[in-house]
């Protein structure tokens, strides 16, 4: 499945990019929320998300790169988030925040940064719908894929098979048509792509090319 990251979309004509996702029948819209604190960049907040929600019926895959995300879960649920992914080191009581997200009936994801180990899954995996393997350091679009992510995806797949086979693996950062195949072969279910889709002349064609590569 494909989850285009609108961080790289054209915000002077955002409807055009949503029309492209609608016509290509994208599986998700990946929405990167940055607070200038957890990551060295600022994007946008829940009021923008609720406006964008009016442009599509595609599920919103909301990636929170913010400190203390527990304070904003309700806002993002009300804004229309269908999946909410948090970073373990952004919240003091991870189990409590995971349960808070679940209490709203939305899916919950946990993001793992490039230098972080998978140990955090030991006591969280049963509760997760999604594991987001970061294949770049979070904060910016257009960075290069970090190779060691492939091994991490394979290891995550093993843990999932053993402990929670319904949990999905999403991979975020530096995904292009040229490396998508090896990321899928390693075990990814959902690919996030920002610049590889919205940096091109026809985002619709690029989404379709990713879908063809996945045979869907
Ligand atoms: C990075 C974000 C990504 C970013 C990906 O912190 O989480 O979702 O938009 O952009 P590309 O696909 O250009 O690497
Ligand atoms: Zn992201």
Short mmCIF file of C-alpha atoms and ligand atoms in Angstrom, two decimals:
data_model
loop_
_atom_site.label_atom_id
_atom_site.label_comp_id
_atom_site.label_asym_id
_atom_site.label_seq_id
_atom_site.Cartn_x
_atom_site.Cartn_y
_atom_site.Cartn_z
CA UNK A 1 0.00 0.00 0.00
CA UNK A 2 1.05 3.59 -0.58
CA UNK A 3 0.85 6.58 1.75
CA UNK A 4 1.92 9.80 -0.02
CA UNK A 5 3.42 12.34 2.40
CA UNK A 6 1.83 15.74 1.83
CA UNK A 7 4.82 17.42 3.48
CA UNK A 8 6.16 17.71 -0.07
CA UNK A 9 2.81 18.67 -1.63
CA UNK A 10 2.10 22.05 -3.25
CA UNK A 11 0.32 24.04 -0.55
CA UNK A 12 -0.44 26.86 -3.01
CA UNK A 13 -2.65 24.39 -4.87
CA UNK A 14 -3.28 21.59 -2.42
CA UNK A 15 -6.59 20.58 -4.01
CA UNK A 16 -4.72 19.53 -7.16
CA UNK A 17 -2.56 17.14 -5.13
CA UNK A 18 -5.59 15.73 -3.31
CA UNK A 19 -7.36 15.25 -6.66
CA UNK A 20 -4.30 13.27 -7.80
CA UNK A 21 -4.48 11.02 -4.71
CA UNK A 22 -8.24 10.60 -5.20
CA UNK A 23 -7.97 9.63 -8.88
CA UNK A 24 -5.07 7.25 -8.27
CA UNK A 25 -7.01 5.73 -5.35
CA UNK A 26 -4.17 6.14 -2.90
CA UNK A 27 -4.54 3.88 0.15
CA UNK A 28 -3.65 6.57 2.71
CA UNK A 29 -2.67 10.23 3.04
CA UNK A 30 0.46 10.54 5.21
CA UNK A 31 0.29 13.67 7.36
CA UNK A 32 3.54 14.77 9.07
CA UNK A 33 3.04 16.89 12.18
CA UNK A 34 6.21 18.63 13.44
CA UNK A 35 6.53 20.94 16.43
CA UNK A 36 10.05 22.38 16.10
CA UNK A 37 10.91 20.67 19.38
CA UNK A 38 10.88 16.90 18.92
CA UNK A 39 12.22 17.56 15.41
CA UNK A 40 14.02 20.65 14.07
CA UNK A 41 11.16 21.64 11.75
CA UNK A 42 7.58 22.91 12.03
CA UNK A 43 4.73 21.84 9.76
CA UNK A 44 1.08 22.39 10.68
CA UNK A 45 -1.54 21.47 13.28
CA UNK A 46 -5.02 20.01 13.72
CA UNK A 47 -6.98 22.91 12.17
CA UNK A 48 -5.18 22.46 8.83
CA UNK A 49 -5.72 18.68 9.06
CA UNK A 50 -9.48 19.11 9.53
CA UNK A 51 -9.64 21.39 6.48
CA UNK A 52 -7.66 18.93 4.34
CA UNK A 53 -9.98 16.14 5.46
CA UNK A 54 -12.76 17.78 3.42
CA UNK A 55 -10.83 17.13 0.20
CA UNK A 56 -10.90 13.33 0.32
CA UNK A 57 -12.35 10.13 1.79
CA UNK A 58 -8.92 8.47 1.87
CA UNK A 59 -7.88 7.52 5.45
CA UNK A 60 -5.47 9.95 7.15
CA UNK A 61 -2.27 8.37 8.45
CA UNK A 62 -1.09 10.97 10.96
CA UNK A 63 2.58 10.85 12.02
CA UNK A 64 3.13 12.91 15.17
CA UNK A 65 6.69 14.22 15.55
CA UNK A 66 5.82 16.32 18.59
CA UNK A 67 6.73 16.34 22.28
CA UNK A 68 4.00 15.18 24.68
CA UNK A 69 1.66 13.94 21.93
CA UNK A 70 -0.82 12.84 24.65
CA UNK A 71 -1.92 16.48 24.91
CA UNK A 72 -3.03 16.59 21.27
CA UNK A 73 -4.54 13.16 20.56
CA UNK A 74 -8.13 14.33 20.99
CA UNK A 75 -7.52 17.31 18.67
CA UNK A 76 -6.15 15.09 15.91
CA UNK A 77 -8.94 12.54 16.31
CA UNK A 78 -11.50 15.35 15.98
CA UNK A 79 -9.57 16.67 12.95
CA UNK A 80 -10.08 13.29 11.24
CA UNK A 81 -7.03 11.11 11.93
CA UNK A 82 -7.65 7.42 11.16
CA UNK A 83 -4.21 6.20 12.27
CA UNK A 84 -2.09 8.05 14.83
CA UNK A 85 1.60 7.18 15.07
CA UNK A 86 3.79 8.45 17.89
CA UNK A 87 7.48 8.22 18.75
CA UNK A 88 8.28 6.34 21.99
CA UNK A 89 10.79 8.96 23.18
CA UNK A 90 8.27 11.81 22.78
CA UNK A 91 6.00 10.71 25.62
CA UNK A 92 6.70 9.94 29.28
CA UNK A 93 4.26 7.05 29.72
CA UNK A 94 4.16 5.18 26.45
CA UNK A 95 1.64 2.52 27.50
CA UNK A 96 -0.77 5.22 28.71
CA UNK A 97 -0.47 7.20 25.45
CA UNK A 98 -0.97 4.08 23.29
CA UNK A 99 -4.12 3.26 25.27
CA UNK A 100 -5.32 6.84 24.99
CA UNK A 101 -5.12 6.67 21.19
CA UNK A 102 -6.92 3.30 21.17
CA UNK A 103 -9.66 4.68 23.44
CA UNK A 104 -10.78 6.93 20.57
CA UNK A 105 -11.23 3.92 18.27
CA UNK A 106 -8.47 4.93 15.85
CA UNK A 107 -5.48 2.76 14.88
CA UNK A 108 -2.23 3.26 16.74
CA UNK A 109 1.28 3.18 15.35
CA UNK A 110 4.74 3.34 16.93
CA UNK A 111 7.64 4.95 15.05
CA UNK A 112 11.21 3.69 15.39
CA UNK A 113 14.03 6.12 14.51
CA UNK A 114 17.07 4.94 12.53
CA UNK A 115 19.40 4.54 15.55
CA UNK A 116 16.73 3.13 17.88
CA UNK A 117 16.53 -0.59 18.58
CA UNK A 118 13.38 -2.68 18.42
CA UNK A 119 13.47 -3.39 22.17
CA UNK A 120 10.57 -1.00 22.73
CA UNK A 121 8.33 -3.53 20.95
CA UNK A 122 8.82 -6.10 23.76
CA UNK A 123 5.94 -4.72 25.82
CA UNK A 124 4.00 -2.76 23.19
CA UNK A 125 3.65 -5.00 20.12
CA UNK A 126 0.38 -6.61 21.23
CA UNK A 127 -1.30 -3.18 21.32
CA UNK A 128 -0.09 -1.87 17.96
CA UNK A 129 -1.79 -1.75 14.57
CA UNK A 130 1.31 -0.35 12.87
CA UNK A 131 5.07 -0.08 13.26
CA UNK A 132 6.60 2.84 11.37
CA UNK A 133 10.22 2.18 10.54
CA UNK A 134 11.93 5.54 9.98
CA UNK A 135 14.43 5.14 7.16
CA UNK A 136 15.62 8.76 7.60
CA UNK A 137 16.00 10.89 10.71
CA UNK A 138 12.62 12.54 11.18
CA UNK A 139 12.21 16.23 10.36
CA UNK A 140 12.52 16.77 6.64
CA UNK A 141 11.40 15.43 3.29
CA UNK A 142 13.86 14.66 0.51
CA UNK A 143 16.58 12.88 2.56
CA UNK A 144 18.40 9.70 1.51
CA UNK A 145 17.27 6.24 2.57
CA UNK A 146 19.41 4.79 5.40
CA UNK A 147 20.46 1.30 4.31
CA UNK A 148 20.42 -0.35 7.75
CA UNK A 149 16.63 0.14 7.72
CA UNK A 150 16.33 -2.96 5.49
CA UNK A 151 17.72 -5.22 8.22
CA UNK A 152 15.45 -3.51 10.75
CA UNK A 153 12.37 -4.15 8.58
CA UNK A 154 13.31 -7.85 8.34
CA UNK A 155 13.75 -8.07 12.12
CA UNK A 156 10.45 -6.27 12.71
CA UNK A 157 8.68 -8.70 10.37
CA UNK A 158 9.97 -11.65 12.43
CA UNK A 159 8.67 -10.08 15.67
CA UNK A 160 5.30 -9.36 14.08
CA UNK A 161 4.92 -12.89 12.72
CA UNK A 162 5.60 -14.27 16.17
CA UNK A 163 3.68 -11.84 18.36
CA UNK A 164 1.03 -9.89 16.41
CA UNK A 165 0.61 -11.01 12.78
CA UNK A 166 -2.09 -8.40 12.10
CA UNK A 167 0.29 -5.50 12.79
CA UNK A 168 1.48 -3.69 9.63
CA UNK A 169 4.94 -2.38 8.80
CA UNK A 170 5.15 1.10 7.28
CA UNK A 171 8.45 2.57 6.08
CA UNK A 172 9.06 6.33 5.93
CA UNK A 173 11.88 8.32 4.38
CA UNK A 174 13.85 8.28 1.15
CA UNK A 175 11.51 5.84 -0.60
CA UNK A 176 11.71 6.06 -4.40
CA UNK A 177 10.49 3.85 -7.23
CA UNK A 178 14.11 2.66 -7.51
CA UNK A 179 14.36 1.26 -3.95
CA UNK A 180 10.70 0.40 -3.27
CA UNK A 181 11.09 -3.23 -4.35
CA UNK A 182 13.84 -4.06 -1.83
CA UNK A 183 11.87 -2.34 0.95
CA UNK A 184 8.78 -4.41 0.11
CA UNK A 185 10.88 -7.59 -0.14
CA UNK A 186 12.26 -6.90 3.34
CA UNK A 187 8.70 -7.01 4.69
CA UNK A 188 7.09 -3.55 4.34
CA UNK A 189 3.31 -3.37 3.88
CA UNK A 190 2.93 0.40 3.46
CA UNK A 191 5.40 2.77 1.81
CA UNK A 192 5.45 6.48 2.60
CA UNK A 193 6.73 8.66 -0.24
CA UNK A 194 6.82 12.45 -0.27
CA UNK A 195 9.29 13.94 -2.72
CA UNK A 196 9.13 10.86 -4.98
CA UNK A 197 5.43 11.62 -5.55
CA UNK A 198 4.86 15.34 -5.12
CA UNK A 199 8.25 16.39 -6.50
CA UNK A 200 7.22 15.01 -9.92
CA UNK A 201 5.15 16.47 -12.79
CA UNK A 202 2.26 14.06 -12.27
CA UNK A 203 1.77 12.84 -8.69
CA UNK A 204 -1.11 10.70 -9.98
CA UNK A 205 1.19 8.81 -12.38
CA UNK A 206 3.78 8.31 -9.63
CA UNK A 207 1.20 6.84 -7.22
CA UNK A 208 0.05 4.51 -10.00
CA UNK A 209 3.65 3.44 -10.65
CA UNK A 210 4.10 2.58 -6.95
CA UNK A 211 0.83 0.63 -7.03
CA UNK A 212 1.92 -1.29 -10.15
CA UNK A 213 5.19 -2.18 -8.46
CA UNK A 214 3.16 -3.63 -5.58
CA UNK A 215 0.76 -5.39 -8.00
CA UNK A 216 -2.26 -3.56 -6.56
C1 LIG B 1 10.20 12.85 7.64
C2 LIG B 1 8.76 12.54 7.39
C3 LIG B 1 8.48 11.88 6.11
C4 LIG B 1 8.82 12.71 4.87
C5 LIG B 1 9.22 11.74 3.81
O1 LIG B 1 10.34 13.27 8.94
O2 LIG B 1 8.25 11.70 8.42
O3 LIG B 1 7.14 11.41 6.04
O4 LIG B 1 7.75 13.50 4.41
O5 LIG B 1 9.69 12.45 2.71
P1 LIG B 1 10.52 11.75 1.54
O6 LIG B 1 9.66 10.67 0.97
O7 LIG B 1 10.75 12.88 0.59
O8 LIG B 1 11.79 11.22 2.15
ZN1 LIG B 2 6.26 10.76 8.20
#
